[in-house]
Coordinates of C-alpha atoms and ligand atoms in Angstrom, one line a residue:
M224 CA 3.9 -20.8 23.3
N225 CA 3.5 -18.7 26.4
S226 CA 1.4 -15.5 26.3
K227 CA 0.8 -13.5 23.5
K228 CA 3.8 -10.6 22.8
Y229 CA 3.4 -7.1 21.7
I230 CA 5.8 -5.0 19.9
F231 CA 5.5 -1.1 19.7
F232 CA 6.8 0.9 16.9
T233 CA 7.2 4.6 17.3
G234 CA 9.1 7.0 15.2
G235 CA 11.3 9.9 16.1
V236 CA 13.1 13.4 14.7
V237 CA 11.1 13.3 11.3
S238 CA 8.8 11.7 9.2
S239 CA 8.9 9.0 6.4
L240 CA 12.1 7.1 7.7
G241 CA 10.1 3.9 6.7
K242 CA 8.5 2.7 9.9
G243 CA 5.9 0.8 7.9
I244 CA 8.9 -0.8 6.4
S245 CA 10.7 -1.6 9.4
I246 CA 8.0 -3.0 11.1
S247 CA 7.3 -5.3 8.1
S248 CA 10.7 -6.3 7.9
L249 CA 11.0 -7.6 11.6
A250 CA 7.4 -8.9 11.2
F251 CA 8.9 -10.8 8.3
L252 CA 11.5 -12.3 10.5
L253 CA 9.7 -13.4 13.2
Q254 CA 7.2 -15.0 10.5
S255 CA 10.6 -16.6 9.0
R256 CA 11.1 -18.2 12.2
G257 CA 7.7 -20.1 12.0
Y258 CA 6.0 -17.5 14.6
A259 CA 2.3 -16.5 13.5
V260 CA 2.1 -12.4 13.6
T261 CA -0.1 -9.7 12.8
I262 CA 0.4 -6.0 12.3
L263 CA -1.9 -2.9 13.5
K264 CA -1.4 0.5 12.2
L265 CA -2.8 3.5 14.7
D266 CA -3.0 6.4 12.5
P267 CA -3.4 9.9 14.7
Y268 CA -5.3 12.0 12.1
I269 CA -8.9 13.1 12.6
N270 CA -10.1 11.6 9.5
V271 CA -12.5 8.5 9.9
D272 CA -10.4 6.8 7.1
P273 CA -8.0 7.6 4.4
G274 CA -10.5 7.1 1.9
T275 CA -11.7 11.0 1.4
M276 CA -8.2 12.1 1.7
S277 CA -6.3 13.5 -1.6
P278 CA -3.4 10.8 -3.0
Y279 CA -1.2 14.2 -2.7
Q280 CA -1.7 14.6 0.9
H281 CA -1.9 11.1 2.2
G282 CA -0.4 8.5 -0.7
E283 CA -2.9 6.1 -2.3
V284 CA -5.6 4.7 0.0
Y285 CA -5.1 0.7 0.5
V286 CA -8.1 -1.6 0.1
T287 CA -8.6 -4.8 2.1
D288 CA -10.7 -7.9 1.3
D289 CA -13.0 -7.0 3.6
G290 CA -13.4 -3.8 2.1
A291 CA -11.7 -1.1 4.8
E292 CA -10.1 1.7 3.3
T293 CA -6.7 1.7 5.0
D294 CA -3.5 3.6 5.1
L295 CA -0.5 2.5 2.3
D296 CA 1.6 1.0 5.3
L297 CA -1.0 -2.0 5.0
G298 CA 0.3 -2.6 1.5
H299 CA 3.8 -3.2 2.8
Y300 CA 2.4 -5.9 5.2
E301 CA 0.5 -7.4 2.9
R302 CA 3.7 -7.4 0.5
F303 CA 6.2 -8.6 3.0
L304 CA 4.3 -10.9 4.8
N305 CA 2.0 -12.5 1.9
V306 CA -1.1 -12.4 3.9
S307 CA -4.3 -10.0 3.9
M308 CA -5.0 -7.7 6.0
A309 CA -8.2 -6.6 7.0
R310 CA -10.5 -3.6 8.9
I311 CA -9.1 -4.3 12.3
N312 CA -5.8 -3.9 11.1
N313 CA -6.0 0.0 10.6
A314 CA -7.3 2.4 13.0
T315 CA -7.5 6.3 12.9
S316 CA -7.9 8.8 15.7
G317 CA -11.4 9.9 13.9
Q318 CA -12.6 6.6 13.9
I319 CA -11.8 5.8 17.7
Y320 CA -13.5 9.4 18.5
Y321 CA -16.6 8.6 16.3
E322 CA -17.2 5.4 18.0
V323 CA -16.5 7.2 21.6
L324 CA -19.1 9.6 20.5
K325 CA -21.6 7.8 19.2
K326 CA -21.5 5.8 22.4
E327 CA -21.8 9.0 24.3
R328 CA -24.7 9.9 22.1
R329 CA -26.6 6.5 22.6
G330 CA -26.1 7.3 26.3
D331 CA -23.7 4.2 27.0
Y332 CA -21.6 6.6 29.3
L333 CA -24.4 8.1 31.4
G334 CA -23.4 10.0 33.9
A335 CA -19.4 10.2 33.3
T336 CA -17.6 13.1 31.7
V337 CA -16.3 11.4 28.7
Q338 CA -12.3 12.0 28.5
V339 CA -9.3 11.4 26.4
I340 CA -8.3 9.2 29.4
P341 CA -9.8 6.9 30.1
H342 CA -12.5 6.8 27.3
I343 CA -10.6 7.3 24.4
T344 CA -7.3 5.7 25.3
D345 CA -9.5 2.5 26.4
A346 CA -11.0 2.5 23.0
I347 CA -7.4 2.6 21.5
N348 CA -6.7 -0.4 23.8
E349 CA -9.8 -2.2 22.4
K350 CA -8.3 -2.0 18.9
I351 CA -4.8 -3.6 20.0
K352 CA -6.7 -6.1 21.8
K353 CA -9.1 -6.8 18.8
A354 CA -6.2 -7.1 16.7
G355 CA -4.7 -9.8 18.5
E356 CA -7.7 -11.9 19.0
V357 CA -7.2 -13.5 15.4
S358 CA -6.8 -17.2 15.9
G359 CA -3.4 -18.5 16.5
V360 CA -1.6 -15.2 16.2
D361 CA 1.6 -15.4 18.4
I362 CA 2.9 -11.7 18.3
V363 CA 0.9 -8.3 17.4
L364 CA 3.1 -5.8 16.1
V365 CA 1.6 -2.4 16.3
E366 CA 2.8 0.8 14.4
I367 CA 2.1 4.2 15.7
G368 CA 2.3 6.7 13.0
G369 CA 3.3 10.1 13.3
T370 CA 6.3 11.4 15.4
V371 CA 6.8 11.2 18.8
G372 CA 6.4 14.6 20.1
D373 CA 3.2 15.7 17.6
I374 CA 0.2 16.7 20.0
E375 CA -2.1 14.3 17.9
S376 CA -0.3 10.7 18.9
L377 CA -0.2 11.6 22.4
P378 CA -3.3 9.7 23.2
F379 CA -1.7 6.8 21.4
L380 CA 1.4 6.4 23.4
E381 CA -0.6 7.1 26.5
A382 CA -2.7 4.1 25.9
I383 CA 0.3 1.8 25.1
R384 CA 1.9 3.0 28.5
Q385 CA -1.3 2.0 30.0
F386 CA -1.6 -1.2 28.1
R387 CA 1.9 -2.4 29.0
L388 CA 0.7 -1.9 32.5
T389 CA -1.2 -5.1 31.9
L390 CA 1.6 -7.2 30.4
K391 CA 4.5 -9.0 31.7
P392 CA 7.9 -7.1 31.4
E393 CA 8.9 -10.4 28.9
D394 CA 5.6 -9.9 26.9
T395 CA 6.3 -6.4 25.3
F396 CA 9.1 -4.5 23.4
V397 CA 9.4 -1.2 22.1
A398 CA 11.3 -0.4 19.1
H399 CA 12.0 3.6 18.3
L400 CA 13.0 4.5 14.5
T401 CA 15.0 7.5 14.7
L402 CA 17.3 9.5 12.6
V403 CA 21.1 10.0 13.4
P404 CA 22.3 13.0 10.3
F405 CA 25.6 13.4 9.2
I406 CA 26.6 17.0 9.2
A407 CA 29.1 17.5 6.2
G408 CA 30.0 21.0 7.7
A409 CA 31.3 19.3 11.6
N410 CA 32.3 16.1 9.7
E411 CA 30.3 14.3 12.2
L412 CA 27.0 12.2 12.7
K413 CA 24.6 13.7 15.2
T414 CA 23.1 12.0 17.9
K415 CA 21.2 15.1 19.7
P416 CA 18.0 14.7 17.7
T417 CA 17.5 11.1 18.7
Q418 CA 18.2 11.9 22.3
H419 CA 15.7 14.4 22.2
S420 CA 13.1 12.1 20.8
V421 CA 13.5 9.3 23.2
Q422 CA 13.5 12.0 26.1
R423 CA 10.0 12.6 24.8
L424 CA 9.2 9.0 24.6
R425 CA 10.6 8.6 28.2
E426 CA 8.6 11.7 29.6
I427 CA 5.3 9.9 28.7
G428 CA 6.4 6.8 30.2
L429 CA 8.0 4.8 27.1
Q430 CA 11.2 3.5 27.7
P431 CA 12.3 2.2 23.9
D432 CA 14.0 -1.5 24.2
A433 CA 16.0 -0.9 20.7
L434 CA 16.8 2.3 18.7
L435 CA 16.7 1.5 14.9
C436 CA 19.0 4.5 13.9
R437 CA 18.5 5.5 10.2
T438 CA 21.5 6.9 8.9
D439 CA 24.0 7.0 6.0
R440 CA 26.8 5.6 7.2
P441 CA 27.8 3.0 9.7
L442 CA 27.4 4.2 13.1
P443 CA 30.9 3.6 15.4
D444 CA 31.0 2.0 18.6
N445 CA 31.6 5.4 20.6
V446 CA 28.4 6.5 18.8
K447 CA 26.3 4.1 20.0
Q448 CA 27.7 3.8 23.3
K449 CA 26.7 7.5 23.3
I450 CA 23.3 7.2 21.9
G451 CA 22.9 4.2 24.3
L452 CA 24.1 6.0 27.4
F453 CA 21.7 9.1 26.9
C454 CA 18.8 7.2 25.8
N455 CA 18.9 4.3 28.6
V456 CA 19.7 1.3 26.4
S457 CA 22.4 -0.8 26.0
A458 CA 24.7 -0.2 23.1
S459 CA 24.0 -3.6 21.5
A460 CA 20.3 -2.6 21.0
V461 CA 21.4 0.9 19.3
I462 CA 21.2 -0.7 15.4
D463 CA 22.4 1.3 12.3
A464 CA 19.7 0.9 9.9
L465 CA 21.8 2.1 6.8
D466 CA 20.2 3.1 3.6
V467 CA 20.0 0.0 1.2
K468 CA 18.9 -0.3 -2.6
T469 CA 15.7 -1.9 -2.6
I470 CA 13.3 -1.9 0.6
Y471 CA 13.0 -5.6 0.3
E472 CA 16.8 -5.6 1.7
V473 CA 15.8 -4.2 5.0
P474 CA 14.7 -7.7 6.3
L475 CA 18.5 -9.0 5.1
Q476 CA 20.0 -6.3 6.6
Y477 CA 18.2 -6.4 10.0
A478 CA 18.8 -10.3 10.0
D479 CA 22.6 -9.8 9.9
L480 CA 22.4 -7.2 12.6
G481 CA 20.3 -9.5 14.6
F482 CA 17.4 -7.2 15.3
D483 CA 15.0 -10.1 15.5
Q484 CA 17.4 -12.1 17.8
L485 CA 17.5 -9.2 20.3
V486 CA 13.7 -9.0 20.1
L487 CA 13.2 -12.7 20.5
D488 CA 15.8 -12.7 23.8
K489 CA 13.7 -9.8 25.4
L490 CA 10.5 -11.7 24.6
R491 CA 11.9 -15.0 26.0
L492 CA 10.7 -16.6 22.5
K493 CA 12.8 -19.6 21.2
K494 CA 15.0 -18.6 18.1
R495 CA 13.7 -21.2 15.8
T496 CA 15.6 -21.3 12.5
L497 CA 15.4 -18.6 10.6
D498 CA 14.0 -19.3 6.5
I499 CA 15.1 -16.7 4.4
G500 CA 17.1 -18.2 1.7
K501 CA 14.4 -18.1 -0.7
W502 CA 13.9 -14.2 -0.2
R503 CA 17.9 -13.8 0.1
A504 CA 18.0 -15.2 -3.5
K505 CA 15.4 -13.5 -4.9
I506 CA 16.8 -10.0 -3.7
E507 CA 20.3 -11.0 -4.9
R508 CA 19.5 -11.8 -8.1
Y509 CA 17.1 -8.7 -8.6
K510 CA 20.1 -6.5 -7.6
R511 CA 22.3 -8.2 -10.3
I512 CA 19.6 -7.5 -13.3
E513 CA 21.0 -5.2 -15.9
T514 CA 18.2 -5.2 -18.8
E515 CA 16.0 -2.2 -18.3
I516 CA 12.5 -1.1 -19.6
T517 CA 10.3 1.6 -19.5
I518 CA 6.8 1.9 -18.7
A519 CA 5.1 4.9 -18.6
I520 CA 2.3 5.6 -16.3
C521 CA -0.3 8.0 -17.6
G522 CA -2.0 9.8 -14.6
K523 CA -2.5 13.1 -12.8
Y524 CA -0.1 12.6 -9.8
V525 CA 3.3 13.3 -10.8
E526 CA 5.0 12.7 -7.6
L527 CA 4.0 9.3 -8.0
Q528 CA 5.9 7.6 -5.4
D529 CA 3.0 7.7 -2.7
A530 CA 0.1 8.0 -4.9
Y531 CA 1.3 4.8 -6.8
K532 CA 2.8 3.0 -4.3
S533 CA 1.5 -0.6 -4.7
I534 CA 1.6 -0.3 -8.8
I535 CA 5.0 0.7 -8.1
A536 CA 5.6 -2.6 -5.9
A537 CA 4.0 -4.7 -8.5
F538 CA 6.2 -3.6 -11.3
T539 CA 9.2 -4.6 -9.0
H540 CA 7.9 -7.9 -8.1
S541 CA 6.9 -8.8 -11.8
G542 CA 10.6 -7.3 -13.0
M543 CA 12.0 -10.3 -10.5
E544 CA 9.7 -12.9 -12.4
N545 CA 10.6 -11.6 -15.5
D546 CA 14.9 -10.8 -15.0
V547 CA 14.2 -7.1 -15.8
R548 CA 14.2 -3.8 -14.0
V549 CA 11.3 -1.6 -14.5
K550 CA 11.8 1.8 -14.9
L551 CA 8.7 4.1 -14.5
K552 CA 8.4 7.2 -16.1
C553 CA 5.3 9.4 -15.0
V554 CA 3.3 11.0 -18.0
N555 CA 1.4 13.9 -16.4
T556 CA -1.8 13.6 -18.6
E557 CA -2.9 17.0 -17.9
T558 CA -0.2 18.4 -20.6
L559 CA -0.3 15.3 -22.9
T560 CA -1.3 16.3 -26.2
E561 CA -1.7 15.1 -29.7
K562 CA 1.5 17.2 -30.5
N563 CA 4.1 15.7 -27.7
I564 CA 2.3 12.3 -27.3
R565 CA 5.2 11.0 -29.8
T566 CA 8.0 12.5 -28.0
E567 CA 6.5 11.6 -24.1
L568 CA 5.7 8.0 -24.9
A569 CA 8.6 7.0 -27.4
E570 CA 10.7 5.3 -25.3
A571 CA 7.7 3.5 -23.3
S572 CA 7.5 -0.4 -24.0
G573 CA 4.7 -0.4 -22.0
I574 CA 1.8 1.9 -21.2
L575 CA -0.3 1.9 -18.0
V576 CA -3.7 4.0 -17.2
P577 CA -3.9 4.0 -13.6
G578 CA -7.1 4.4 -11.3
G579 CA -8.2 8.0 -10.5
F580 CA -11.0 10.2 -10.0
G581 CA -12.5 13.5 -11.6
D582 CA -12.4 14.7 -15.4
R583 CA -8.7 16.3 -14.7
G584 CA -6.1 15.0 -17.1
I585 CA -8.9 12.6 -18.8
D586 CA -8.2 13.8 -22.5
G587 CA -4.5 13.0 -21.9
K588 CA -5.2 9.6 -20.8
L589 CA -7.8 8.8 -23.7
L590 CA -4.6 9.8 -25.9
A591 CA -2.6 7.7 -24.2
V592 CA -5.1 4.5 -24.7
R593 CA -5.2 5.7 -28.5
Y594 CA -1.7 5.7 -28.8
A595 CA -1.2 2.3 -27.2
R596 CA -3.8 0.9 -29.2
E597 CA -3.0 2.3 -32.6
N598 CA 0.7 1.6 -32.2
K599 CA 0.6 -2.0 -30.7
V600 CA 2.2 -1.0 -27.6
P601 CA 1.4 -3.3 -24.8
F602 CA -1.6 -1.6 -22.6
F603 CA -2.6 -1.9 -19.0
G604 CA -5.8 -0.1 -18.0
I605 CA -7.0 -0.3 -14.1
C606 CA -10.3 0.8 -13.3
L607 CA -10.6 4.4 -14.2
G608 CA -8.2 3.2 -16.8
L609 CA -10.4 0.4 -18.0
Q610 CA -12.9 3.0 -18.1
C611 CA -11.2 5.3 -20.5
A612 CA -10.0 2.5 -22.7
V613 CA -13.9 2.1 -23.0
I614 CA -14.4 5.3 -23.8
E615 CA -11.8 5.7 -26.5
F616 CA -12.8 2.3 -27.8
S617 CA -16.7 3.6 -28.5
R618 CA -15.2 7.0 -29.8
N619 CA -12.7 5.9 -32.4
V620 CA -13.4 2.6 -33.1
V621 CA -17.5 1.9 -32.8
G622 CA -17.7 5.4 -33.9
I623 CA -19.9 6.7 -31.1
E624 CA -18.4 10.1 -31.0
G625 CA -19.4 11.5 -28.0
A626 CA -19.0 8.6 -25.8
N627 CA -18.2 9.4 -22.3
S628 CA -18.5 8.4 -19.0
T629 CA -21.4 10.5 -16.7
E630 CA -18.4 10.9 -14.3
F631 CA -17.5 13.4 -16.4
D632 CA -20.2 14.8 -18.2
K633 CA -23.6 14.3 -16.3
H634 CA -25.6 14.9 -19.4
T635 CA -23.6 12.8 -22.0
Q636 CA -25.8 11.5 -24.8
D637 CA -23.6 8.0 -24.9
P638 CA -22.8 7.1 -21.2
V639 CA -21.0 4.1 -22.1
I640 CA -19.5 4.6 -18.4
H641 CA -22.4 5.5 -16.0
L642 CA -23.0 5.1 -12.0
M643 CA -23.4 1.7 -10.9
E644 CA -27.3 0.9 -10.0
T645 CA -26.1 0.1 -6.2
Q646 CA -24.6 3.8 -6.0
K647 CA -27.5 5.9 -7.7
S648 CA -28.5 6.1 -3.9
V649 CA -25.6 6.9 -2.1
K650 CA -25.4 10.5 -0.4
V651 CA -22.5 10.2 1.8
L652 CA -18.6 10.1 1.0
G653 CA -16.5 8.0 2.7
G654 CA -16.6 4.0 2.9
T655 CA -19.6 4.0 0.3
M656 CA -18.0 3.1 -3.1
R657 CA -18.0 -0.5 -4.2
L658 CA -15.1 -1.9 -2.0
G659 CA -13.4 -4.8 -1.4
S660 CA -13.0 -8.2 -2.8
Y661 CA -15.3 -9.5 -5.3
P662 CA -15.9 -12.8 -7.7
C663 CA -15.0 -12.7 -11.3
N664 CA -15.5 -15.3 -13.8
L665 CA -12.9 -15.1 -16.7
K666 CA -13.6 -16.3 -20.1
E667 CA -11.9 -19.2 -21.5
G668 CA -8.8 -18.4 -23.9
T669 CA -8.7 -14.6 -23.2
I670 CA -5.3 -13.0 -22.0
A671 CA -6.9 -12.4 -18.6
A672 CA -7.5 -16.3 -18.5
A673 CA -3.9 -17.3 -19.8
A674 CA -2.2 -14.7 -16.7
Y675 CA -4.3 -16.2 -13.9
K676 CA -4.7 -19.9 -15.3
E677 CA -7.7 -19.8 -13.4
S678 CA -11.4 -19.5 -14.3
L679 CA -12.8 -18.0 -11.2
I680 CA -10.6 -15.1 -9.2
N681 CA -11.3 -12.7 -6.6
E682 CA -10.0 -9.2 -6.6
R683 CA -10.4 -5.8 -4.8
H684 CA -12.5 -3.0 -6.1
R685 CA -12.8 0.7 -5.5
H686 CA -15.2 2.2 -7.5
R687 CA -18.7 4.2 -8.2
F688 CA -19.0 3.9 -12.3
E689 CA -19.0 0.8 -14.6
V690 CA -19.3 -0.1 -18.2
N691 CA -22.9 0.5 -19.3
N692 CA -24.5 -2.9 -20.4
A693 CA -26.5 -1.0 -22.9
Y694 CA -23.4 -0.8 -25.0
R695 CA -22.0 -4.4 -24.4
T696 CA -22.8 -5.8 -27.9
R697 CA -21.6 -2.9 -30.2
L698 CA -18.3 -2.9 -28.5
E699 CA -18.0 -6.9 -28.7
E700 CA -19.1 -6.4 -32.3
A701 CA -16.4 -3.9 -32.6
G702 CA -14.0 -6.6 -31.4
M703 CA -13.7 -5.3 -28.1
C704 CA -13.6 -8.9 -25.8
I705 CA -15.1 -9.0 -22.5
S706 CA -13.1 -11.6 -20.8
G707 CA -14.1 -10.7 -17.0
L708 CA -17.6 -10.7 -15.9
S709 CA -19.1 -10.8 -12.3
P710 CA -20.7 -14.0 -11.6
D711 CA -24.5 -12.6 -12.4
G712 CA -23.0 -11.6 -15.6
E713 CA -24.3 -7.8 -14.9
L714 CA -20.7 -6.1 -14.1
V715 CA -18.0 -5.9 -16.6
E716 CA -14.9 -6.2 -14.8
V717 CA -12.2 -7.3 -17.5
I718 CA -11.9 -6.0 -21.3
E719 CA -9.1 -6.8 -23.6
L720 CA -8.4 -6.1 -27.1
K721 CA -7.6 -8.9 -30.0
D722 CA -5.1 -8.0 -32.6
H723 CA -3.0 -6.6 -30.3
P724 CA 0.1 -7.9 -28.1
W725 CA -1.2 -7.0 -24.8
F726 CA -4.2 -4.9 -24.2
V727 CA -6.1 -5.1 -21.0
G728 CA -8.4 -3.2 -18.4
C729 CA -9.7 -4.2 -15.6
Q730 CA -12.2 -2.6 -13.2
F731 CA -10.7 -3.9 -9.7
H732 CA -7.1 -3.0 -8.7
P733 CA -4.8 -6.0 -9.1
E734 CA -1.8 -3.8 -7.9
L735 CA -3.1 -4.3 -4.3
K736 CA -2.6 -8.0 -4.3
S737 CA 0.8 -8.3 -5.8
R738 CA 3.5 -9.8 -3.7
V739 CA 7.3 -10.5 -3.3
S740 CA 6.7 -13.9 -3.5
K741 CA 4.1 -14.0 -6.2
A742 CA 3.7 -11.0 -8.6
H743 CA 0.1 -10.3 -9.8
P744 CA -0.2 -12.4 -12.6
L745 CA -1.8 -9.4 -14.8
F746 CA 1.5 -7.1 -13.9
R747 CA 3.7 -10.3 -14.5
N748 CA 2.5 -10.8 -17.9
F749 CA 2.0 -7.2 -18.9
V750 CA 5.8 -6.3 -17.8
A751 CA 6.7 -9.7 -19.8
A752 CA 4.7 -8.1 -22.8
S753 CA 6.3 -4.8 -22.2
K754 CA 9.7 -6.3 -22.2
T755 CA 9.1 -8.0 -25.9
Q756 CA 8.2 -5.2 -27.1
H757 CA 11.4 -3.7 -25.8
D758 CA 13.2 -6.7 -27.5
R759 CA 11.8 -5.9 -30.8
Ligands
LIG850 N1 -13.5 7.3 -10.9 C1 -14.1 5.9 -11.3 C2 -15.1 5.5 -10.6 O1 -15.5 6.0 -9.3 C3 -12.7 4.9 -11.1 C4 -12.2 4.4 -9.5 C5 -10.8 4.2 -9.7 O2 -10.0 4.4 -10.4 N2 -10.7 3.8 -8.3 O3 -15.6 4.6 -10.9

């Protein structure tokens, strides 16, 4: 292999065109041709990380093994590529400015005027270099968040322009993801937004090598030629990225359109054999599945698409392995009551209470747990979901009426869930929770051990509260099984119930480690149990 190759992805016209999926799909194809790839996401916002942002604003926070709170696109990267991302795979403007300002305060730039160019742009380029320094990586793909034309993304685009000056032309590729809308009134596909967004890119000094045009119908040749002419790319590099049924079809679509070959040609890389037969078979089979089951996600984020991104993905992967389509029903626990719970959960063959923060919607979550426990509906509680399961069990089975978490009632008499010892001294928000991958021992003969088929697992965490060890004996005596513990035995990581078809709560976030190639074992078995429930 010659020098390292860099592929940059920018976006134009509107957001939400699926840049993360697009870059993951190309990376997957290159990986399937035997190249070692990595992806870096550059986010233009000023927050130092997305950890303190509301899921309404920014979707879920994706936690890596090394404990970074990152953008949800890293989830796509991991799911498509089946590799683990790390802190070095995501950087925000806020992080970059923060680092530069810290250096300035230390006096590292003494004498110099600290400026966007070169100080910020140099710091951005350092991030790009760092991402590529992982041993063995052949191709570094860089996704620039936001849309060309945004004031915020300018330093990133300028940095890339400079970065490319240090590379040979055959070592770099720019792909621009854009929208070609069909205007019904004119009965026409419109190319103008694409022309304008590429103009903006070229003003900055970036000439795209390919245009990925999101469109709801194929682009006729004359439209491709027109786009090519105005945007200074060959018509063969104007690719019509049609809407597809599932995001996992995108790599297949790109392969059929020869997008990866176009990239390899420009980068002068050998077209090694593309090995995507397994993926194709899996997706084709999934598309043919007719059996559908409903699983209720009982949480507070009603528009669940982005806030529960990895959970939704884990259900898709688990559906693939159980030959079933999982329809997710989002139940808003703020309005869930004893009166409406039966109707709200009537069609649910499984109930999931996801992670969350704060006491909004908690009563509804506790009702959902109770419903699942009493009616023997498969139940899966994640992080806050485990904590709710423990509170509900303490109140209604153990008989500790006032059992609560100190997150919801600081002065509760019976804090069955309380702040972790290590969190007591924490004063600032932002990167201070128990974050990242930790080992956990599973107890033999439990539902958890049966799912993992292993006794020592590693899972990712993001929490401040934990099960209070002072209540462990009472919980166990009343029939709760503590099936997963931290190796020192101090932290309860998994709980489950006997005499129930499938009732599991975990303190970690298993959804972060589910992959297309291998569904997460807990999700897979939860879906299997829900399918059995559906067939009963
Ligand atoms: N709020 C809870 C805690 O901090 C749960 C966090 C979560 O669900 N990620 O422990």
